[in-house]
Coordinates of C-alpha atoms and ligand atoms in Angstrom, one line a residue:
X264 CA 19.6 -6.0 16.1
X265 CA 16.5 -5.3 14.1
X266 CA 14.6 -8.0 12.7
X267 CA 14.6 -8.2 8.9
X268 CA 11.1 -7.1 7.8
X269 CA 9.7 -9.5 5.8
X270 CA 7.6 -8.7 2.7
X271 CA 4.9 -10.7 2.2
X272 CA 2.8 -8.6 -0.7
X273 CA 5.4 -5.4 -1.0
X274 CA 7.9 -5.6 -3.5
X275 CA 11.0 -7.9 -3.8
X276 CA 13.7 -7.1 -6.9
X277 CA 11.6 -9.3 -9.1
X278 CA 8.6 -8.5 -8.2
X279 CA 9.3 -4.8 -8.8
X280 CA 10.4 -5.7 -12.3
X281 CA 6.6 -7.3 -12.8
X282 CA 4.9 -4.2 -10.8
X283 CA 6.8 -2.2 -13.6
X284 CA 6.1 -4.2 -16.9
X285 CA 2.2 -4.3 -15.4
X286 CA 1.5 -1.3 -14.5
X287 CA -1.2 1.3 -16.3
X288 CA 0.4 4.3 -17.6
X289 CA -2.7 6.3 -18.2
X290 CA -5.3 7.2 -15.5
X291 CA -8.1 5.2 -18.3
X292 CA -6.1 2.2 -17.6
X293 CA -6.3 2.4 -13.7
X294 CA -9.3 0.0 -12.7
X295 CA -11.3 0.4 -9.8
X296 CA -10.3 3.0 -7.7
X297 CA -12.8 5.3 -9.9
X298 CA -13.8 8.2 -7.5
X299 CA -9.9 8.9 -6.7
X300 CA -9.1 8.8 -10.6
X301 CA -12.2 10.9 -11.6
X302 CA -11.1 13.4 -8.2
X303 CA -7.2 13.1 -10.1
X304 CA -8.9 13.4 -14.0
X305 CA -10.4 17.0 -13.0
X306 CA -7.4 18.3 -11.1
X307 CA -5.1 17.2 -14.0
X308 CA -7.9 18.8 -16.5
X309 CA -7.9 22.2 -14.0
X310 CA -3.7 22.4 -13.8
X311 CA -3.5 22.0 -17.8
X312 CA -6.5 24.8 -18.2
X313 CA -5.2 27.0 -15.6
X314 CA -1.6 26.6 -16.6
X315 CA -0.8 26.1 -13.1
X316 CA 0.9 22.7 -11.5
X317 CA -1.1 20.3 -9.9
X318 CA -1.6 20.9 -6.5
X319 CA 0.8 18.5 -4.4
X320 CA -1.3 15.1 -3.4
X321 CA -0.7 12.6 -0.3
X322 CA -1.7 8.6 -0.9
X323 CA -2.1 6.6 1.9
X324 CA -3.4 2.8 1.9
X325 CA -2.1 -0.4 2.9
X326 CA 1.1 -1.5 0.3
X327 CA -0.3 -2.8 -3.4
X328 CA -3.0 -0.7 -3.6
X329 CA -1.7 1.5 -6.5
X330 CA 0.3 4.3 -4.8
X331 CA 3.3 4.1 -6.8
X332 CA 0.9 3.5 -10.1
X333 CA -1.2 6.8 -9.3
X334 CA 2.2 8.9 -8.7
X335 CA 4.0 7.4 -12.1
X336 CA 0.6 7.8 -14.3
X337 CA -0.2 11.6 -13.1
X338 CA 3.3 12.8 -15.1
X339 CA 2.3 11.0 -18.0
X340 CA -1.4 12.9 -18.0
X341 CA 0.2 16.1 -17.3
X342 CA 3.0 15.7 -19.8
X343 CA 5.7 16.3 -17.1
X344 CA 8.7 14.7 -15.8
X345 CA 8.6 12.2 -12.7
X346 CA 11.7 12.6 -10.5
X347 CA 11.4 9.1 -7.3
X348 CA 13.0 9.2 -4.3
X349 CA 11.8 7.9 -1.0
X350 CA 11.6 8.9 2.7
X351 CA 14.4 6.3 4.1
X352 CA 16.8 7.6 1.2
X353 CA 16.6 11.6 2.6
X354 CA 18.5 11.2 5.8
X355 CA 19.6 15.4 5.1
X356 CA 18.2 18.1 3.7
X357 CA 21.1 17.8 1.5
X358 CA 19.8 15.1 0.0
X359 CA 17.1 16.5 -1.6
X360 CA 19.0 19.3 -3.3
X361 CA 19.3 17.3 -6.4
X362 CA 15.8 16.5 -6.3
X363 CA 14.9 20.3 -6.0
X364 CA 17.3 22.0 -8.5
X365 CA 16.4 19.0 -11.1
X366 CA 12.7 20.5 -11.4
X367 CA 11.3 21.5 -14.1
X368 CA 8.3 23.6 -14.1
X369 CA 5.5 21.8 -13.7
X370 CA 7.4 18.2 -13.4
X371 CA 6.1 15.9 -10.4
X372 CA 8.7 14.7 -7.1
X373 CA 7.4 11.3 -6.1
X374 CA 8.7 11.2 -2.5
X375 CA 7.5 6.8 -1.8
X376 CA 7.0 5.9 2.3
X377 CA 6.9 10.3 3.2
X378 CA 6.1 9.1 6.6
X379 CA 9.6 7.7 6.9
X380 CA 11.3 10.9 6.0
X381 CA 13.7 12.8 9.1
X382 CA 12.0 15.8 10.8
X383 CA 14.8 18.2 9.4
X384 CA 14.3 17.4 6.4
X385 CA 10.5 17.6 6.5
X386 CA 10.7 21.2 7.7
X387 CA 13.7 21.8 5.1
X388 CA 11.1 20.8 2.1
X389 CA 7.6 23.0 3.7
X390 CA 8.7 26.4 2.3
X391 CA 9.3 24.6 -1.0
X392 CA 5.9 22.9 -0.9
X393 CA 4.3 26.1 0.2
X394 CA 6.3 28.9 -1.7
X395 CA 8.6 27.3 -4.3
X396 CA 11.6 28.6 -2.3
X397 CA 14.4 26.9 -0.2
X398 CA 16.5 28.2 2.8
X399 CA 19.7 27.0 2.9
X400 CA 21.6 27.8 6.0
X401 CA 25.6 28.5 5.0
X402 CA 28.1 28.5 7.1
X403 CA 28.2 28.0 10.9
X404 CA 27.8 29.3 14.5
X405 CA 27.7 33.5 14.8
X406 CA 28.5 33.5 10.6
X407 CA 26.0 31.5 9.5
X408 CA 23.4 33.1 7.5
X409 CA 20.4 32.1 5.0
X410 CA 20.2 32.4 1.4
X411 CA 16.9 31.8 -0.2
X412 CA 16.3 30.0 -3.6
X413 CA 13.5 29.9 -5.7
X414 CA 12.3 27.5 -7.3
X415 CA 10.6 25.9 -10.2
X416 CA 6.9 25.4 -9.5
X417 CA 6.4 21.6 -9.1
X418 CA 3.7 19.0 -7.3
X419 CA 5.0 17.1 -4.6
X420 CA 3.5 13.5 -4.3
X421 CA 3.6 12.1 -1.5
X422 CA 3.0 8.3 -0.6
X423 CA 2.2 6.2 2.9
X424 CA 1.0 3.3 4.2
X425 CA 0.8 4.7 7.9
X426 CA -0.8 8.5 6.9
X427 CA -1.2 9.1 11.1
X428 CA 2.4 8.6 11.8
X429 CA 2.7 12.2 9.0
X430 CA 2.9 14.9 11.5
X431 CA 0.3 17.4 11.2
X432 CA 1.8 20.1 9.5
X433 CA 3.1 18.1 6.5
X434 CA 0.0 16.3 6.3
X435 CA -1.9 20.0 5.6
X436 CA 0.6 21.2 3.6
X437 CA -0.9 18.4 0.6
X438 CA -3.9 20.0 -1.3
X439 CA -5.4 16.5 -2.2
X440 CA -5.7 13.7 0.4
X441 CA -6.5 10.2 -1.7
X442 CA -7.3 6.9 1.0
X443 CA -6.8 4.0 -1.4
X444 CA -9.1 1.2 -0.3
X445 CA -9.1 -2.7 -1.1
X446 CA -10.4 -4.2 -4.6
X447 CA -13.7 -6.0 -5.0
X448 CA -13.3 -9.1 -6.3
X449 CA -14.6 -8.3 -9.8
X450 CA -12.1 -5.4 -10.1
X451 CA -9.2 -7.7 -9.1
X452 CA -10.6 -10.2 -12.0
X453 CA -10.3 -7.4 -14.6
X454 CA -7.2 -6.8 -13.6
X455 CA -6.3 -10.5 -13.6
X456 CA -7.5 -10.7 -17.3
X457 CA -5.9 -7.4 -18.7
X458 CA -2.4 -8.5 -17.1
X459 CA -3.1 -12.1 -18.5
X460 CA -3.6 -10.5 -21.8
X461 CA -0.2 -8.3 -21.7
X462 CA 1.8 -11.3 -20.6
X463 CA 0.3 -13.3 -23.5
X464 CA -1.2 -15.6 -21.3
X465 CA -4.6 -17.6 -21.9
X466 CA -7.3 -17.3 -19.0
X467 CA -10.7 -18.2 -18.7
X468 CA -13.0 -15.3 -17.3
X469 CA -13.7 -18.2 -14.2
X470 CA -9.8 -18.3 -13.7
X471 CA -9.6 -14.5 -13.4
X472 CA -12.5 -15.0 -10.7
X473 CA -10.9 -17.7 -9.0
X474 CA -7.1 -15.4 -8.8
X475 CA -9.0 -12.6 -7.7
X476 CA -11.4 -14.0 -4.9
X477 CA -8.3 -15.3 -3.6
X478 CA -5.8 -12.0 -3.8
X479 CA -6.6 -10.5 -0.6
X480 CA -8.4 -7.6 -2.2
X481 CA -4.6 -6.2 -4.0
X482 CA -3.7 -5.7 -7.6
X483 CA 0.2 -6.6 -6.7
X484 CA -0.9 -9.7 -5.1
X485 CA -3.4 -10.9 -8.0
X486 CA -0.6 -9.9 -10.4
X487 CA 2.0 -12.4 -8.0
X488 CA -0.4 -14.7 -8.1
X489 CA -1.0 -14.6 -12.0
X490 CA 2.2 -14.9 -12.7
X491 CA 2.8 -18.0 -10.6
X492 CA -0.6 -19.5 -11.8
X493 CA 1.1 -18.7 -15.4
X494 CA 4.4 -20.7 -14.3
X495 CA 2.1 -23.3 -13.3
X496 CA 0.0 -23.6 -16.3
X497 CA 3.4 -23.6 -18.6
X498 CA 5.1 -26.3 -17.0
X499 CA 2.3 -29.1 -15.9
X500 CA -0.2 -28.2 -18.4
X501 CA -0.3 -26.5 -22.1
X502 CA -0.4 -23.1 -20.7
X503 CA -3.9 -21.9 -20.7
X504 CA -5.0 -21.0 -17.3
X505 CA -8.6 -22.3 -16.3
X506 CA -10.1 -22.4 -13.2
X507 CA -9.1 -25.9 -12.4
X508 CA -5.2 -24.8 -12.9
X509 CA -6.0 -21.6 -11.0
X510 CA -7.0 -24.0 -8.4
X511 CA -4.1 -26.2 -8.2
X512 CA -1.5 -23.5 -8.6
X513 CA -2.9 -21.9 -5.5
X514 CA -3.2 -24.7 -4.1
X515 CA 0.3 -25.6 -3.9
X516 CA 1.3 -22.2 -3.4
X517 CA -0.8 -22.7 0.0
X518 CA -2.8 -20.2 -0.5
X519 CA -6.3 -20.6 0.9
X520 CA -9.8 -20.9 -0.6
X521 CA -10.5 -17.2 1.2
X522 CA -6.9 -16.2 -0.2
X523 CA -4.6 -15.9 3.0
X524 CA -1.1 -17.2 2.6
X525 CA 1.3 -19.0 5.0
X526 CA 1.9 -15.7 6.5
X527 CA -1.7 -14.8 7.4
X528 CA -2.4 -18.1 9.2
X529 CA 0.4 -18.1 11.0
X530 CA -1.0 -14.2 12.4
X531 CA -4.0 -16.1 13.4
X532 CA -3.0 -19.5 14.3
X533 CA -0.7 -18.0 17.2
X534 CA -3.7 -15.0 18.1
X535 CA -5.8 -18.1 19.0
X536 CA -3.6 -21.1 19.9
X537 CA -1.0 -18.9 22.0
X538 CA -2.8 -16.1 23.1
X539 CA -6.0 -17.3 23.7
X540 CA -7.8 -15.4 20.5
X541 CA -6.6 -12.0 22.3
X542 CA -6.6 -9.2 22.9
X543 CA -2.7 -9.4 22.7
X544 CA -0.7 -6.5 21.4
X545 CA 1.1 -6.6 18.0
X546 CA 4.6 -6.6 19.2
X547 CA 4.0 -9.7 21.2
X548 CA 2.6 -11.6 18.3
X549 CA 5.4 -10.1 16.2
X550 CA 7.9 -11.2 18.7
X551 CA 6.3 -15.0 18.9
X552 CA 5.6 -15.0 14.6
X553 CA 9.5 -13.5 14.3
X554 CA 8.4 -11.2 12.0
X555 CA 8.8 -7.1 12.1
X556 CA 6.0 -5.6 14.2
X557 CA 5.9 -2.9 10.8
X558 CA 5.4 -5.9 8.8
X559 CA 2.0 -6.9 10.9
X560 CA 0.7 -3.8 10.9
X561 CA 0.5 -2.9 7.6
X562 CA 1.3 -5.7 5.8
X563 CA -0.9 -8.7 7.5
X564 CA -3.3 -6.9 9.5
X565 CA -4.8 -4.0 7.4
X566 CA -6.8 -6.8 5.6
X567 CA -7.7 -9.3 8.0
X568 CA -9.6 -6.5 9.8
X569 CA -11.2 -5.8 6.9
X570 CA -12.4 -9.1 6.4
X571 CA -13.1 -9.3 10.1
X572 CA -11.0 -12.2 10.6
X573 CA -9.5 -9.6 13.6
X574 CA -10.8 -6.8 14.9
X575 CA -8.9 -3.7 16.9
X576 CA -9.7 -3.1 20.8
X577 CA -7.9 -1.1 23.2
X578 CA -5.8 -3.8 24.7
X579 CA -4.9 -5.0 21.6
X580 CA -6.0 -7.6 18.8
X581 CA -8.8 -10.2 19.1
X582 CA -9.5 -12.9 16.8
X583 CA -13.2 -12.9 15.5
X584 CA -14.8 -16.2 14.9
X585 CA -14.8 -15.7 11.1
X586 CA -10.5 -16.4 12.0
X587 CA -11.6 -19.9 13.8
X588 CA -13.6 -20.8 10.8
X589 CA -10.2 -20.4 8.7
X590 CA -8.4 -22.6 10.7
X591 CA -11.2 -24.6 11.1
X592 CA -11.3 -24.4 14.9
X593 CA -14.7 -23.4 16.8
X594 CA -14.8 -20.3 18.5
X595 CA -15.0 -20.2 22.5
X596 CA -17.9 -19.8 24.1
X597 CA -17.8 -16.6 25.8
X598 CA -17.5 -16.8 29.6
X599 CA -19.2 -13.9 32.2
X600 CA -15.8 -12.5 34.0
X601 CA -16.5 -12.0 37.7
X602 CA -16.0 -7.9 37.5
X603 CA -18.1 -7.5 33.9
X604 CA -20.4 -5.0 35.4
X605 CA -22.5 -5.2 32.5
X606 CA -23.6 -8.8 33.3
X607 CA -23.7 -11.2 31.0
X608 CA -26.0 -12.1 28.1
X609 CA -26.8 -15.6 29.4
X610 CA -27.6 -14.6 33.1
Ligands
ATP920 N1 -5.8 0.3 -10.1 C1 -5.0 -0.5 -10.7 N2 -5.2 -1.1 -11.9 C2 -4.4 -2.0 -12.4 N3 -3.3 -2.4 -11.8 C3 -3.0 -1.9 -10.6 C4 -3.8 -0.9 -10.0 N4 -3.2 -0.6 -8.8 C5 -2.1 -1.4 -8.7 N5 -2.0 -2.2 -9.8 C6 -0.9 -3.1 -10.1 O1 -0.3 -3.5 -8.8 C7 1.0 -3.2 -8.8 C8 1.4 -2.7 -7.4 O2 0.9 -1.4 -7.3 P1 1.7 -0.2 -6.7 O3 3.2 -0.4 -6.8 O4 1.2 1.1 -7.3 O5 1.3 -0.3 -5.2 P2 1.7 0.7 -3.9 O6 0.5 1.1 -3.3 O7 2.7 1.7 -4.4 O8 2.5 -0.3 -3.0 P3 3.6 0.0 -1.9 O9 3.0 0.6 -0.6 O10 4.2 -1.4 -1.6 O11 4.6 0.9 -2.5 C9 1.3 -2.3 -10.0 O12 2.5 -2.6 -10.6 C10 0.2 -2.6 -10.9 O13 0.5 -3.6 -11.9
MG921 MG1 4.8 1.9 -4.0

């Protein structure tokens, strides 16, 4: 049976009803980020000049980033309608029929986790991407024969947090390629204080600091994390969130001075206690955490490599000392193996 993938920062029920309420609906309201929305600004400026649809765009980063909030805010600029589905969801070609003969001209298909979506129905939606047409095959055996349909002229946005498991002809067939990266700190803090604001929540500006240096570099994170800190400051205190309630929400939410949760120390804890520090390959550690191998390797990992809390080799993940320090442990003192040809540093 398959292990239930656990969500640490993607979205539950309620936390999807937060992402909605706090999410920008113009590209002016997107912070950080600002070279992919001045890249989207000008081709949304080009489509409207040119009275031609946007050309279809692929976003890949690791979940939290602003995906889904770059694919609902492009619609509003453009004026168009926004029609979601998701690459689990289309098991058949048939299933995006709906999608396809709902367009409008012009109107944007949001197609969430693209990577996930069956090989037929990949090559089913290519001549629709690339001409505006569909073949649908009617009929079976020695009658079956193709009718073509056109259709409206549309952008196709696609959205993934694994862009190399896209095959190759897919991946080409999107005009615009956008790699969404991690927040700085300061970015995260704006963010912290514009959500504070539309929640109606008091926050000093060293509060926002303190939620953002301690959101793992993601908007849907902070925005987790403001809203508990917000719980936190209603019920033990009047409500205002400084940095000393930041603190001790946090805190209690055991989430670390650097930011990583429960979740992230486990990742590290069993890298060095059970495997030695590494290398060791993801599906063992997801094996020993209990935890969907998918859920480490995009979830978890993506930014404890960025922080270099792990780093990537060959034979699989190694914990850098930056993870000991976390768990305050010392790192080991690194031992010459009998067949390093290179020698050692301390020969
Ligand atoms: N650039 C941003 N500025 C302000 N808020 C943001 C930004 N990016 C994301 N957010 C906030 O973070 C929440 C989560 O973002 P979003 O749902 O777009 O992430 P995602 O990349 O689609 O994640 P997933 O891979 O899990 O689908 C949004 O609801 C929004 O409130
Ligand atoms: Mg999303």
């Amino acid at each position: 049976m398959a292990r239930e993938k656990v969500i640490t920062s993607g979205p539950g029920d309620e936390q999807k009803k937060h992402d909605a309420a706090l999410r920008p609906k113009l590209l002016k309201e997107v912070i950080g980020q600002r070279k992919v929305a001045e890249r989207l600004e000008i081709a949304v400026r080009a489509s409207k000049k040119l009275n031609e649809p946007l050309g279809h765009i692929l976003f890949d980063g690791p979940p939290g980033l602003g995906k889904t909030t770059f694919a609902t805010v492009l619609p509003n600029e453009l004026g168009t309608s926004l029609q979601m589905t998701s690459g689990p969801a289309l098991a058949k070609p048939a299933d995006l029929l709906p999608f396809l003969t709902n367009l409008e001209e012009g109107s944007v298909l949001f197609i969430d986790e693209i990577h996930r979506m069956p090989r037929v129905v990949e090559e089913f939606i290519y001549p629709a991407m690339e001409d505006f047409r569909i073949d649908i095959v009617l009929g079976e055996g020695m009658s079956a024969r193709t009718i073509s349909m056109t259709l409206k002229r549309f952008t196709l946005i696609g959205a993934t947090t694994r862009s190399g498991m896209l095959s190759g002809p897919m991946r080409d067939r999107f005009k615009m390629h956008e790699h969404l990266e991690f927040y700085s700190v300061d970015e995260l803090a704006t963010i912290a204080t514009v959500n504070a604001a539309k929640l109606n929540t008091p926050i000093t500006s060293q509060a926002s600091l303190e939620l953002a240096r301690r959101s793992r570099g993601t908007p849907r994170v902070a925005n987790s994390r403001l809203h508990w800190t917000r719980s936190f400051a209603a019920a033990q205190h009047d409500g205002t969130i400084t940095e000393e309630v930041a603190r001790a929400a946090l805190d209690m939410a055991e989430v670390d001075r650097d930011g990583l949760d429960k979740n992230d120390r486990k990742y590290l804890e069993t890298l060095i206690d059970l495997y030695g520090g590494g290398p060791t390959g993801v599906e063992a550690l997801a094996a020993t955490i209990n935890l969907a191998s998918d859920t480490l390797s995009d979830e978890i990992e993506p930014y404890l490599l960025r922080e270099q809390y792990i780093t990537r080799s060959p034979r699989g993940r190694v914990a850098m000392p930056r993870a000991y320090s976390a768990l305050g442990k010392l790192p080991p003192v690194p031992k010459p193996k009998p067949d390093d040809k290179q020698g050692s540093l301390f020969e």
